[in-house]
Structure formats: structure tokens, C-alpha cells
Short mmCIF file of C-alpha atoms (C1' of nucleotides) in Angstrom, two decimals:
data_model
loop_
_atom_site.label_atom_id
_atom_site.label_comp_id
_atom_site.label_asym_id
_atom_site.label_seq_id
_atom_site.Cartn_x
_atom_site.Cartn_y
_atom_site.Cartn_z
CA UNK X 1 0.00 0.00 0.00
CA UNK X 2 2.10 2.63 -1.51
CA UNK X 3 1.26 6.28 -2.62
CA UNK X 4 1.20 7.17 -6.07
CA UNK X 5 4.44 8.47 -7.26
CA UNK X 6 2.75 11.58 -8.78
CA UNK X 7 1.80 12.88 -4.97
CA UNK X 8 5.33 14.00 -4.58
CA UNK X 9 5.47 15.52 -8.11
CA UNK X 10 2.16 17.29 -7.75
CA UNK X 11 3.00 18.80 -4.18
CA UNK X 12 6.40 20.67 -5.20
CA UNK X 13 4.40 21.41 -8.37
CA UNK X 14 1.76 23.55 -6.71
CA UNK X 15 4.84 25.12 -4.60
CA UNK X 16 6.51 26.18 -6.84
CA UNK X 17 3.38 27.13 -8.99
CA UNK X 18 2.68 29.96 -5.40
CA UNK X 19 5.50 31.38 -6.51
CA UNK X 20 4.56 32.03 -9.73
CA UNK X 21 1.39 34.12 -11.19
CA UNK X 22 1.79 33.26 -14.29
CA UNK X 23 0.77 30.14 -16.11
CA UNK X 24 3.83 27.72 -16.60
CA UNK X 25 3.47 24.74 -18.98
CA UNK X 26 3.91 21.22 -18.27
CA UNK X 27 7.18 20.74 -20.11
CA UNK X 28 8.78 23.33 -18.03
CA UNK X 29 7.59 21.92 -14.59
CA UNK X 30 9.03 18.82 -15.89
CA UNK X 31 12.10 19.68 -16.84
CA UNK X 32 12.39 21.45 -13.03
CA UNK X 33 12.72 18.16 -11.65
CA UNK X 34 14.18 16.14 -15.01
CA UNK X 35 10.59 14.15 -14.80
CA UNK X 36 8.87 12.41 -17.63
CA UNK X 37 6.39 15.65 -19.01
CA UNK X 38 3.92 13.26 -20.36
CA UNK X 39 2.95 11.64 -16.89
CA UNK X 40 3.28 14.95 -15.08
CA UNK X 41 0.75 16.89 -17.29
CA UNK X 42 -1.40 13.62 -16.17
CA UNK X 43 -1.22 14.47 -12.68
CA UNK X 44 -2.25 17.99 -13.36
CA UNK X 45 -4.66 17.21 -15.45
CA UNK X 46 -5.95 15.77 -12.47
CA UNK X 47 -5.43 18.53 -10.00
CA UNK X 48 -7.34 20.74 -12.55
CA UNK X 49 -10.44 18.70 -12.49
CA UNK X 50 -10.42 18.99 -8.74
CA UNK X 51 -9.98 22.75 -9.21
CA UNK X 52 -6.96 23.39 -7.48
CA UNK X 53 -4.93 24.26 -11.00
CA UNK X 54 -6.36 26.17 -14.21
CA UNK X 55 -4.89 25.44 -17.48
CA UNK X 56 -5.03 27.30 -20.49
CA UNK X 57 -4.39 26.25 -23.77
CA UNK X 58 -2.64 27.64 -26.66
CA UNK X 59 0.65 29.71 -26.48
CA UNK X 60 1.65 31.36 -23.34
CA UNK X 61 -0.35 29.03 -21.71
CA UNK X 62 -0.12 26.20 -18.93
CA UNK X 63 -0.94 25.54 -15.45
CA UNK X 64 -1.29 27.84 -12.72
CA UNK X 65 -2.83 27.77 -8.63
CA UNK X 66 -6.64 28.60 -9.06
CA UNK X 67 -7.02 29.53 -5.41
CA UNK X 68 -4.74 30.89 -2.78
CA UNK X 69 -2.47 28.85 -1.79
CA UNK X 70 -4.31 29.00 1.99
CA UNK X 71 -7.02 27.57 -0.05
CA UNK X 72 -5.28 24.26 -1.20
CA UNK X 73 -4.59 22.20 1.65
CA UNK X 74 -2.16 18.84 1.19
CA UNK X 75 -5.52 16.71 2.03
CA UNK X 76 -7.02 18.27 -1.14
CA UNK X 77 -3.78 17.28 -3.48
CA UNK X 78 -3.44 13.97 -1.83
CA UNK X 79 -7.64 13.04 -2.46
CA UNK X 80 -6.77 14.90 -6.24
CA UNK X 81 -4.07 12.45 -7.38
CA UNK X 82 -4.99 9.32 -5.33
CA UNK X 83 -8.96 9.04 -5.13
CA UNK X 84 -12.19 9.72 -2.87
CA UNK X 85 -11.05 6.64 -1.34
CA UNK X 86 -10.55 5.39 2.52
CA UNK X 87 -7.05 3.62 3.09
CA UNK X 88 -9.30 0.70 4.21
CA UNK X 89 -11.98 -0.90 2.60
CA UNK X 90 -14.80 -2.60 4.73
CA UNK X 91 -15.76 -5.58 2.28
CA UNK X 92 -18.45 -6.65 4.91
CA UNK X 93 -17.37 -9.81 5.50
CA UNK X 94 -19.98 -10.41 8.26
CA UNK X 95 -22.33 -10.74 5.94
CA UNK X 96 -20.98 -14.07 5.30
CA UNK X 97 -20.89 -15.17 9.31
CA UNK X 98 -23.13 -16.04 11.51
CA UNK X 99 -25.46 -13.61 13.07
CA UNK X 100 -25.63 -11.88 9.86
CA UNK X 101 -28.53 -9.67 9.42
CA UNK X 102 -29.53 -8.67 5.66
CA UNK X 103 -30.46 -5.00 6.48
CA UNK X 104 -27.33 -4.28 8.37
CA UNK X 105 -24.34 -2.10 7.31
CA UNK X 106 -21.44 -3.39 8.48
CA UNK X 107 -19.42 -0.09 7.28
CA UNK X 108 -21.06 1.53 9.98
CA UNK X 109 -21.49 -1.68 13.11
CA UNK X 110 -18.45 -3.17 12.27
CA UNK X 111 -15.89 -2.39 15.35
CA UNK X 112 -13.03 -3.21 12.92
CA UNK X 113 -14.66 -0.65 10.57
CA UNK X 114 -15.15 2.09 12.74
CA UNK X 115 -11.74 1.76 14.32
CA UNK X 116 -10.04 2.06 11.06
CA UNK X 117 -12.59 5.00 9.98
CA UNK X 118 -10.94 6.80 13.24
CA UNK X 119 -7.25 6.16 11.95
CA UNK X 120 -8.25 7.31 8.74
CA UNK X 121 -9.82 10.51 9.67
CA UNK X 122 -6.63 11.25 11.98
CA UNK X 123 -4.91 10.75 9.49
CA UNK X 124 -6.68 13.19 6.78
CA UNK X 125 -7.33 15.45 9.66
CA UNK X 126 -3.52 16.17 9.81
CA UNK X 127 -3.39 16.59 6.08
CA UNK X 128 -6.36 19.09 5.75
CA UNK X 129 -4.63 21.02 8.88
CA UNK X 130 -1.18 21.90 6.41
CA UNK X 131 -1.86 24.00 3.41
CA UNK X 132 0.45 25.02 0.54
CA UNK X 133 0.85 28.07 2.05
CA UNK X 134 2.19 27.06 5.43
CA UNK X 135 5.00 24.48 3.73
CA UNK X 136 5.93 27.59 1.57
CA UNK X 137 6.36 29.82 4.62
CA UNK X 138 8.29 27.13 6.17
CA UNK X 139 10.80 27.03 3.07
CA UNK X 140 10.66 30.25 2.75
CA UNK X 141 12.31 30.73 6.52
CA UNK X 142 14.93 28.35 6.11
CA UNK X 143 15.83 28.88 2.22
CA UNK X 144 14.98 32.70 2.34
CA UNK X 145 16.25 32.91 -1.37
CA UNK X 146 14.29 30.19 -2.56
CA UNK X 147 11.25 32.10 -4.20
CA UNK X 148 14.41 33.87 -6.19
CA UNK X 149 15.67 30.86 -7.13
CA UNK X 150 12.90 29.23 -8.52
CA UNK X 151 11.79 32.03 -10.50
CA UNK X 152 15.10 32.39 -12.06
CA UNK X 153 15.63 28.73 -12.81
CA UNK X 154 11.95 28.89 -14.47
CA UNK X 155 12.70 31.81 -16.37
CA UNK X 156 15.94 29.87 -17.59
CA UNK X 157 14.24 26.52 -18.65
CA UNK X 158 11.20 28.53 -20.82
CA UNK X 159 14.38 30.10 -22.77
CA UNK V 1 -3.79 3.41 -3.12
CA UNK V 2 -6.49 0.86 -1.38
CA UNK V 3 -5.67 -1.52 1.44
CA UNK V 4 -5.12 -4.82 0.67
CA UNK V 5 -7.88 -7.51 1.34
CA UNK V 6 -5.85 -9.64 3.46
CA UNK V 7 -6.44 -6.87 5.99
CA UNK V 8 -9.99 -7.01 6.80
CA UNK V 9 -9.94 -11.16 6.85
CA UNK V 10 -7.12 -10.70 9.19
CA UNK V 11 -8.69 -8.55 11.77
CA UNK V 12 -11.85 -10.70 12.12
CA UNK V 13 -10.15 -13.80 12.03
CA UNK V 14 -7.40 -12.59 15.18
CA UNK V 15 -10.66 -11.72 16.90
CA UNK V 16 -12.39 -15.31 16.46
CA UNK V 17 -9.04 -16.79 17.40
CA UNK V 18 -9.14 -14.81 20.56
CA UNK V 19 -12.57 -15.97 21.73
CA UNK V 20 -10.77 -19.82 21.28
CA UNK V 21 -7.66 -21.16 22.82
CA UNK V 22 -6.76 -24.33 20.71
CA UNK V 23 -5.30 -24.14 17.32
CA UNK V 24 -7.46 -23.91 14.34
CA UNK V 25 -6.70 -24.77 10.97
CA UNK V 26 -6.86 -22.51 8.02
CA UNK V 27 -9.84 -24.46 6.18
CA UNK V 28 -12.30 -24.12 8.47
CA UNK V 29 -11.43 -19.84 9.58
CA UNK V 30 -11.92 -19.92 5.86
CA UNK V 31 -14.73 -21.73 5.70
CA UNK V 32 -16.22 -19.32 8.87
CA UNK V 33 -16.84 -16.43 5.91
CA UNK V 34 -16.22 -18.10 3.11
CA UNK V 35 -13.07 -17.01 2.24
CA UNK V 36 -10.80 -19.06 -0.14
CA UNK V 37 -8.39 -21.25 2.01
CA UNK V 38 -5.17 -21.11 0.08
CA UNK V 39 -5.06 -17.05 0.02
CA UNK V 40 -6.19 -16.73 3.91
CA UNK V 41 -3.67 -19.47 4.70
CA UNK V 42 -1.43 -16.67 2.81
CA UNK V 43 -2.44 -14.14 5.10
CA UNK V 44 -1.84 -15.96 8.53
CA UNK V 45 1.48 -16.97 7.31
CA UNK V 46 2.44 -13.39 7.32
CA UNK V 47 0.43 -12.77 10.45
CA UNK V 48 3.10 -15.46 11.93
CA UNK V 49 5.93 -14.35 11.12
CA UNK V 50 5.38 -11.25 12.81
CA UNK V 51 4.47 -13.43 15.87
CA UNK V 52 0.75 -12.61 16.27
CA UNK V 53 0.03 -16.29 15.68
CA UNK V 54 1.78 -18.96 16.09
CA UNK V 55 1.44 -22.50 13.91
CA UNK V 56 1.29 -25.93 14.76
CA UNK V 57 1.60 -28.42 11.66
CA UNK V 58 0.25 -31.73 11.61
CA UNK V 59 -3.27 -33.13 13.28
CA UNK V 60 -5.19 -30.51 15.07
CA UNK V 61 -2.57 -28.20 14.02
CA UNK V 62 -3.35 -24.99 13.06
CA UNK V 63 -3.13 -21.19 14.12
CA UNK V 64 -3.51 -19.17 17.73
CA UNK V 65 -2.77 -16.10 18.57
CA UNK V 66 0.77 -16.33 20.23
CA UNK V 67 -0.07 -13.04 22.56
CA UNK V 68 -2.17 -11.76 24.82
CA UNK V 69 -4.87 -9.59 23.16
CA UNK V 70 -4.41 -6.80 24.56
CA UNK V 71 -0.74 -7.31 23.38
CA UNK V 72 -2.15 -6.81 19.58
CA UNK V 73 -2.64 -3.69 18.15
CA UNK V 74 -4.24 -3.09 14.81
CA UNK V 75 -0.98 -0.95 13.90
CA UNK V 76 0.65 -4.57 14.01
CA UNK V 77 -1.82 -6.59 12.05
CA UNK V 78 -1.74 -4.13 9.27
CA UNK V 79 1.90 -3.60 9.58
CA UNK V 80 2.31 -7.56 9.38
CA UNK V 81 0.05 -7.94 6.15
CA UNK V 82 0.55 -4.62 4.11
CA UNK V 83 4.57 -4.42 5.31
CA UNK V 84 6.01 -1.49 7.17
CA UNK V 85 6.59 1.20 4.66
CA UNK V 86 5.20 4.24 5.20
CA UNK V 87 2.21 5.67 2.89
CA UNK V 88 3.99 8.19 1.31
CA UNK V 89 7.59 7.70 0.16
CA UNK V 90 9.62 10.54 -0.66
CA UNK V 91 11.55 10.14 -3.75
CA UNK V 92 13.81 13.27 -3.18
CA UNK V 93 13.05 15.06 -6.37
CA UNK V 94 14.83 18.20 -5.00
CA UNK V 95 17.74 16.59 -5.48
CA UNK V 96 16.88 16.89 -9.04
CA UNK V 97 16.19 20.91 -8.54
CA UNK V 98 17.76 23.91 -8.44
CA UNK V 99 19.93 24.83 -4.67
CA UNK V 100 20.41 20.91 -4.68
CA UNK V 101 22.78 20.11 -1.92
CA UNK V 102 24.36 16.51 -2.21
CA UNK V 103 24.80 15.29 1.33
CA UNK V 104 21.41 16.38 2.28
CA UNK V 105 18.86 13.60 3.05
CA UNK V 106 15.78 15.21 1.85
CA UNK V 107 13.25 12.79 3.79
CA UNK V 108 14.31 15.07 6.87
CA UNK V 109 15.21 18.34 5.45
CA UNK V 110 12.12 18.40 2.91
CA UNK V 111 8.90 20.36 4.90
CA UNK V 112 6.37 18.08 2.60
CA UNK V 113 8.17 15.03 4.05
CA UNK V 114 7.79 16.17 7.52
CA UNK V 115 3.91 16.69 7.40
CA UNK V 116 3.26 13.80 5.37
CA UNK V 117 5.22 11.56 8.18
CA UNK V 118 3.29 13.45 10.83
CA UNK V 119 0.28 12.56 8.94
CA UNK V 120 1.51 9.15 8.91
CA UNK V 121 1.98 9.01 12.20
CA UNK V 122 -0.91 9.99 13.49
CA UNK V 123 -2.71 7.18 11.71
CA UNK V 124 -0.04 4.72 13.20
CA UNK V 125 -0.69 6.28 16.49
CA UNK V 126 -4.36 5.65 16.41
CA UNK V 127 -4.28 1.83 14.96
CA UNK V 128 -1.33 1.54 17.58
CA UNK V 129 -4.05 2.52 20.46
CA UNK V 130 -6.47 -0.10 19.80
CA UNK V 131 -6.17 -3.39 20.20
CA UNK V 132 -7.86 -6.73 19.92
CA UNK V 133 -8.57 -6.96 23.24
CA UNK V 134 -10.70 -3.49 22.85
CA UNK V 135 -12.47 -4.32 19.78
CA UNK V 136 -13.46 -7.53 21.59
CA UNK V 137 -14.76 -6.04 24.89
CA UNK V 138 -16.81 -3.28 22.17
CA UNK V 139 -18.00 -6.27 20.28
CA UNK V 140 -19.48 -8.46 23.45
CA UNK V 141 -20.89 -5.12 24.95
CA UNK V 142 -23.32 -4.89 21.68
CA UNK V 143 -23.89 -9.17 21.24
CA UNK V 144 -23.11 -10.54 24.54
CA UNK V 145 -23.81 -13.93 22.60
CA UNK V 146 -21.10 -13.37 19.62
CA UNK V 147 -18.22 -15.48 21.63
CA UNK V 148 -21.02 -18.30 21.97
CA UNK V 149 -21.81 -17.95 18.26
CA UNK V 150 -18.58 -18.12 17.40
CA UNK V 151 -17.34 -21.31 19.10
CA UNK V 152 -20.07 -23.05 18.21
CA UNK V 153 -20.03 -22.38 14.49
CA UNK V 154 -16.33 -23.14 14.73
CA UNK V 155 -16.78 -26.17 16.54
CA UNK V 156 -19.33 -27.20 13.74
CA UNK V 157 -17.20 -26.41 11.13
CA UNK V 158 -14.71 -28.51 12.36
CA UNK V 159 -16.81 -32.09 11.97
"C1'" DG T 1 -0.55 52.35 -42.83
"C1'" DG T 2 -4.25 49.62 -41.02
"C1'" DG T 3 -7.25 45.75 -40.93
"C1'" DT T 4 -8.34 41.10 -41.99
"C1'" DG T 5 -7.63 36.46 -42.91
"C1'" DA T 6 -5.25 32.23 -42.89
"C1'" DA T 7 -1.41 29.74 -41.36
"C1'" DT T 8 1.36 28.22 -37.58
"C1'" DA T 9 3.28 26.94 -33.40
"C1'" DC T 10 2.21 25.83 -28.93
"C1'" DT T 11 -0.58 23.89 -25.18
"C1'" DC T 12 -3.77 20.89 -22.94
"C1'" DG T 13 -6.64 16.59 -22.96
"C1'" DG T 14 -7.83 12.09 -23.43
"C1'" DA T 15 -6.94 7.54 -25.65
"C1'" DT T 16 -3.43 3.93 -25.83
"C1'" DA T 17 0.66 0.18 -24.44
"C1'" DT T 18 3.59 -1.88 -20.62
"C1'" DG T 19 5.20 -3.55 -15.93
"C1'" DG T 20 4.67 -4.71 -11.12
"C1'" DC T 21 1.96 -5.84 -7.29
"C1'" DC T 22 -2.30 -7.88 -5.35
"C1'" DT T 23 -5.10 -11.79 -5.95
"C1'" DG T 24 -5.73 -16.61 -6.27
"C1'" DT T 25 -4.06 -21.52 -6.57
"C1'" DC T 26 -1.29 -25.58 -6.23
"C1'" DC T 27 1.78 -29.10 -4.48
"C1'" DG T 28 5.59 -30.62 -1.39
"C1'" DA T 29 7.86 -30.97 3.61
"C1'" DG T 30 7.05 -31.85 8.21
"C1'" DT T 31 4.54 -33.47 12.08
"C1'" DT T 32 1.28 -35.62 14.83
"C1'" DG T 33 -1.96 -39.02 15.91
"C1'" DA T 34 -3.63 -43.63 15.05
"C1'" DC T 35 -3.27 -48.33 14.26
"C1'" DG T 36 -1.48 -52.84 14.31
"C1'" DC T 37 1.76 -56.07 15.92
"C1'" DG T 38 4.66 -58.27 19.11
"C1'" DG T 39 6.06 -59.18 23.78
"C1'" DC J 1 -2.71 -55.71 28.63
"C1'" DC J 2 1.14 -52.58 27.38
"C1'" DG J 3 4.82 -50.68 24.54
"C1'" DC J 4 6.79 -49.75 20.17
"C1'" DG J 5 7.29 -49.10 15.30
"C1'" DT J 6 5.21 -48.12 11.02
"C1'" DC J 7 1.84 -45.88 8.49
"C1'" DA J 8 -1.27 -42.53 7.00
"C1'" DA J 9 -3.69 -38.33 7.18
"C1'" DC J 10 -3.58 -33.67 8.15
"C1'" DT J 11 -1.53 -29.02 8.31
"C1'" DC J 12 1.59 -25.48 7.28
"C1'" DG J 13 4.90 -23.29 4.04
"C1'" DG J 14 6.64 -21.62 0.05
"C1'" DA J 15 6.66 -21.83 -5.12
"C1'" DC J 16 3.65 -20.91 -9.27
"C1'" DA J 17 -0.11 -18.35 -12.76
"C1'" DG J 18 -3.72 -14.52 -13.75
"C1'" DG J 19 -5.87 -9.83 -13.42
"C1'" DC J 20 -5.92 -5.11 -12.30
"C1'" DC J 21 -4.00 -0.66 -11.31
"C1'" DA J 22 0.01 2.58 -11.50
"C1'" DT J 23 3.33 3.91 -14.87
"C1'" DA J 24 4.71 5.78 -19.13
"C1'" DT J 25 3.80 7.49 -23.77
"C1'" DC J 26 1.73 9.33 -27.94
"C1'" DC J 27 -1.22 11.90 -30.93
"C1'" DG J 28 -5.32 14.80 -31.81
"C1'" DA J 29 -8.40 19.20 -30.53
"C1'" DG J 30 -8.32 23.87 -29.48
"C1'" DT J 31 -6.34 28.54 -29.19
"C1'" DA J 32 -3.66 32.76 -29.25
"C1'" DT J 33 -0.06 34.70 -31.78
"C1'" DT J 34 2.12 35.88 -35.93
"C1'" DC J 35 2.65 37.02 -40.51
"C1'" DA J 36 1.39 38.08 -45.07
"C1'" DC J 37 -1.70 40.09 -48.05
"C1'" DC J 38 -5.16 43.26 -49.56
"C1'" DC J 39 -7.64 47.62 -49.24
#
DNA sequence: GGGTGAATACTCGGATATGGCCTGTCCGAGTTGACGCGG
DNA sequence: CCGCGTCAACTCGGACAGGCCATATCCGAGTATTCACCC
């Protein structure tokens, strides 16, 4: 049960994307991190349909944040890239025991269930807690030049 | 990124084995939800090698749980069957980006790292806080008559 | 010189192959209990 | 009747296929810019 690769990619993406008002396309965000452009502009393809990127088309186009970077919280680029899903699935295998009722749903009277529901929502909790914008302050007060530098390195690889 | 099965058919079955002291063989915990033999048998191999159960080969062989139950923790169970990685591994990509610093580990250093492990950890922290013994007392508080169930559909499955 | 039209280059977007892991199954090694035989 | 040795059945354990999702890629649809041509 590992993440999707493209979790990673799409998180500094969006970063580096606060930093930048303007829209950037995909080849350029690839070549950032020397990653394969073609899978990339799949994960933002993806991030777009969940409205936290806008693309335009055409030239001078590309991807850009659609909401303040307060607005896009890692919980909301995680559920983008990796599903609606819960890390668990309840399969209701009580409904094969005995002492099985028909009506019953064992999602929600399962202890197993409700246990794991609680992990999961801890664990979402502490994702929807951290937004883009509180990882970029963060960088920002260790690497204060940072912003600088990715603007400048962007500016070189559209060239 | 979706649990595996084994999971679920794990969980229950530790919690029948805990209402029964004597080993029981993989057919019939199969055969208590219908589950096919060969893959659960897959399942409680891995749960044994972590030493949740323990085997006995031969004759009314079978598995047991080798602890106490309040000495397993869901964190353990899922540990044992999905492995111990964490759910989101960091691939370094700044090392691929501008400011790149070779001796850096960027699983520390990286502030997306960080909150994705604290993330992780609080869903290890909750799993690690309940344990069989606690979904067992929750279950017998809501069907005082499950343990009773239980041994005696065992004990039929067994003839 | 200004406006208009087509051509062009650039970008996203979805449709299309490939590989690895989860799922599912099978058969062999080891062990225990049972049974029969001999004392 | 009791003890012992062989036998047989049962169980775990790891080795062996199949299917599905993540990975990786390509090409077509749409658009803004650019350029040339005409008025």
C-alpha cells in the first residue's frame, strides 16, 4: 500500500506554482525536476479537475494555482491524485458469518470498521490542517532565497 | 492506493481466534466467511511471522494467537500484512532541482516530508491505540452472545 | 498604414501500451496421531 | 494388557499463474499569436 508516485510531483508542483502568477506549462515543470512531461501533465490534469490548477491552452499558456495557496490544503492534493477513497476498505465480510442480518451495514457496526474509519480521519485530519501556504512559509524561513531561485531557474528553462 | 484484502480477513479472524484457545486450521477460519483457504492461509502466514500467531503443523494443528490480546494492536496486524513502509515515500526530487545540496537527506530536510510523516503518524498512532482486546470487549458489549456464536459455528465447522 | 484572414506553433486533454503488485491456486515438507503387531 | 514401530492423514509453508491498477507514452483538438496580403 504505496502512494502514487505523482503525490510527490504534484505537491512541489503547486509550490513552486505559489510562486509564480503566471501560467507555466507542463514541459517546463518537468524539466524542473528532469521528470517524464507526459505523466506529469497527467497528474495535473488531475489537479485541474479537482480545481486546485487552471490550465489554459494555446501559447503562453499552462498551469497555474486557481485559489490561494491558503485555499489548497495537502488533504485536497493527496484526495486529487490518489482518489475519494478510505485507506481501508470494509468488504463486509460479516455478511458471510453467523449472526448476519440482511439490512445491516457493516461499514457503519463493524468495530473493525469504525476503528479504522478513526485512523483514517486522523490521518486526513492532519493533512487538511497543512496548506500550501504554510509548507511555503516554512521554506521560505529556512531557504529565504528560494522564491528567487525558482523564478530564475523557471525563467531559464522557458528560454 | 487501497488496502489490501488480506487486511480485513485478518482482523476478524485474530478476533475469532481470541474468543478460542486451541489451534485452528486454516480451512475451516476460511470456511467461517467463506473465504478461499489457500489465500487466507497466505495471510496468517504473514500474520506469523510477525508473531501474532503462532502454527502448529500436523493433526489438530493450526493457528492461535501467540499473545495476549491486549498485546495486539491493529498498527501490528496491518503492519504484518501490508509491510512497514510508510504511505507516502519521498523520492527526493529536490535533489533533481535547483539549490540541490548533495549530502542532504531530503526525507528530513524536505517540509512536505515532515507533514506527510506526521500525517503518517498519526494514523499509526491511532491503529497503535487499539487493540484486539478493545475491539473484543466493544463487540461483546453490543452481542453478549457473539463469543457463543462463534465457538459453536467453529466447533461445527470442524466435523 | 491599417485591418483582416489564414497559417502556424504551442498547449492541454484524453486515448493507448507496458510492468509490477495484489489476488488466487497448487503441491511438497514436516509433524502428529492412530493403528497394528509383538512381547 | 502394554509398549513400540510403522503408516497414513492432516496441516503449514513456500513456489507458481492470472488480473488489475500505476506507470509511461503518444497523438489529436483547441487557441492565441504571428505574418502576409489586400484595401
Amino acid at each position: 500500500m504505496r502512494m502514487s508516485q505523482g503525490v510527490e510531483w504534484a505537491l512541489h508542483t503547486c509550490l513552486n506554482l505559489s510562486w509564480l502568477d503566471v501560467p507555466v506549462p507542463t514541459s517546463v515543470l518537468a524539466a524542473f525536476y528532469e521528470l517524464p512531461p507526459a505523466y506529469l501533465n497527467k497528474q495535473l490534469q488531475a489537479l485541474a479537475r479537482a480545481g486546485i490548477l487552471s490550465s489554459t491552452s494555446g501559447p503562453a499558456g499552462g498551469f497555474r494555482l486557481a485559489r490561494e495557496p491558503e485555499q489548497v490544503s495537502l488533504m485536497d492534493i493527496v484526495a486529487a491524485i490518489e482518489g475519494p477513497d478510505e485507506l481501508f476498505r470494509c468488504d463486509q465480510i460479516l455478511r458471510q458469518g453467523p449472526g448476519k442480518h440482511a439490512g445491516v451495514d457493516y461499514r457503519d457496526s463493524c468495530a473493525f470498521s469504525q476503528a479504522m474509519h478513526r485512523a483514517d480521519l486522523a490521518w486526513r485530519s492532519e493533512l487538511a490542517a497543512t496548506s500550501v501556504a504554510g509548507i511555503r512559509a516554512n521554506v521560505e524561513r529556512q531557504h529565504p532565497k528560494a522564491p528567487a531561485n525558482t523564478r530564475e531557474r523557471i525563467a531559464e528553462l522557458r528560454r
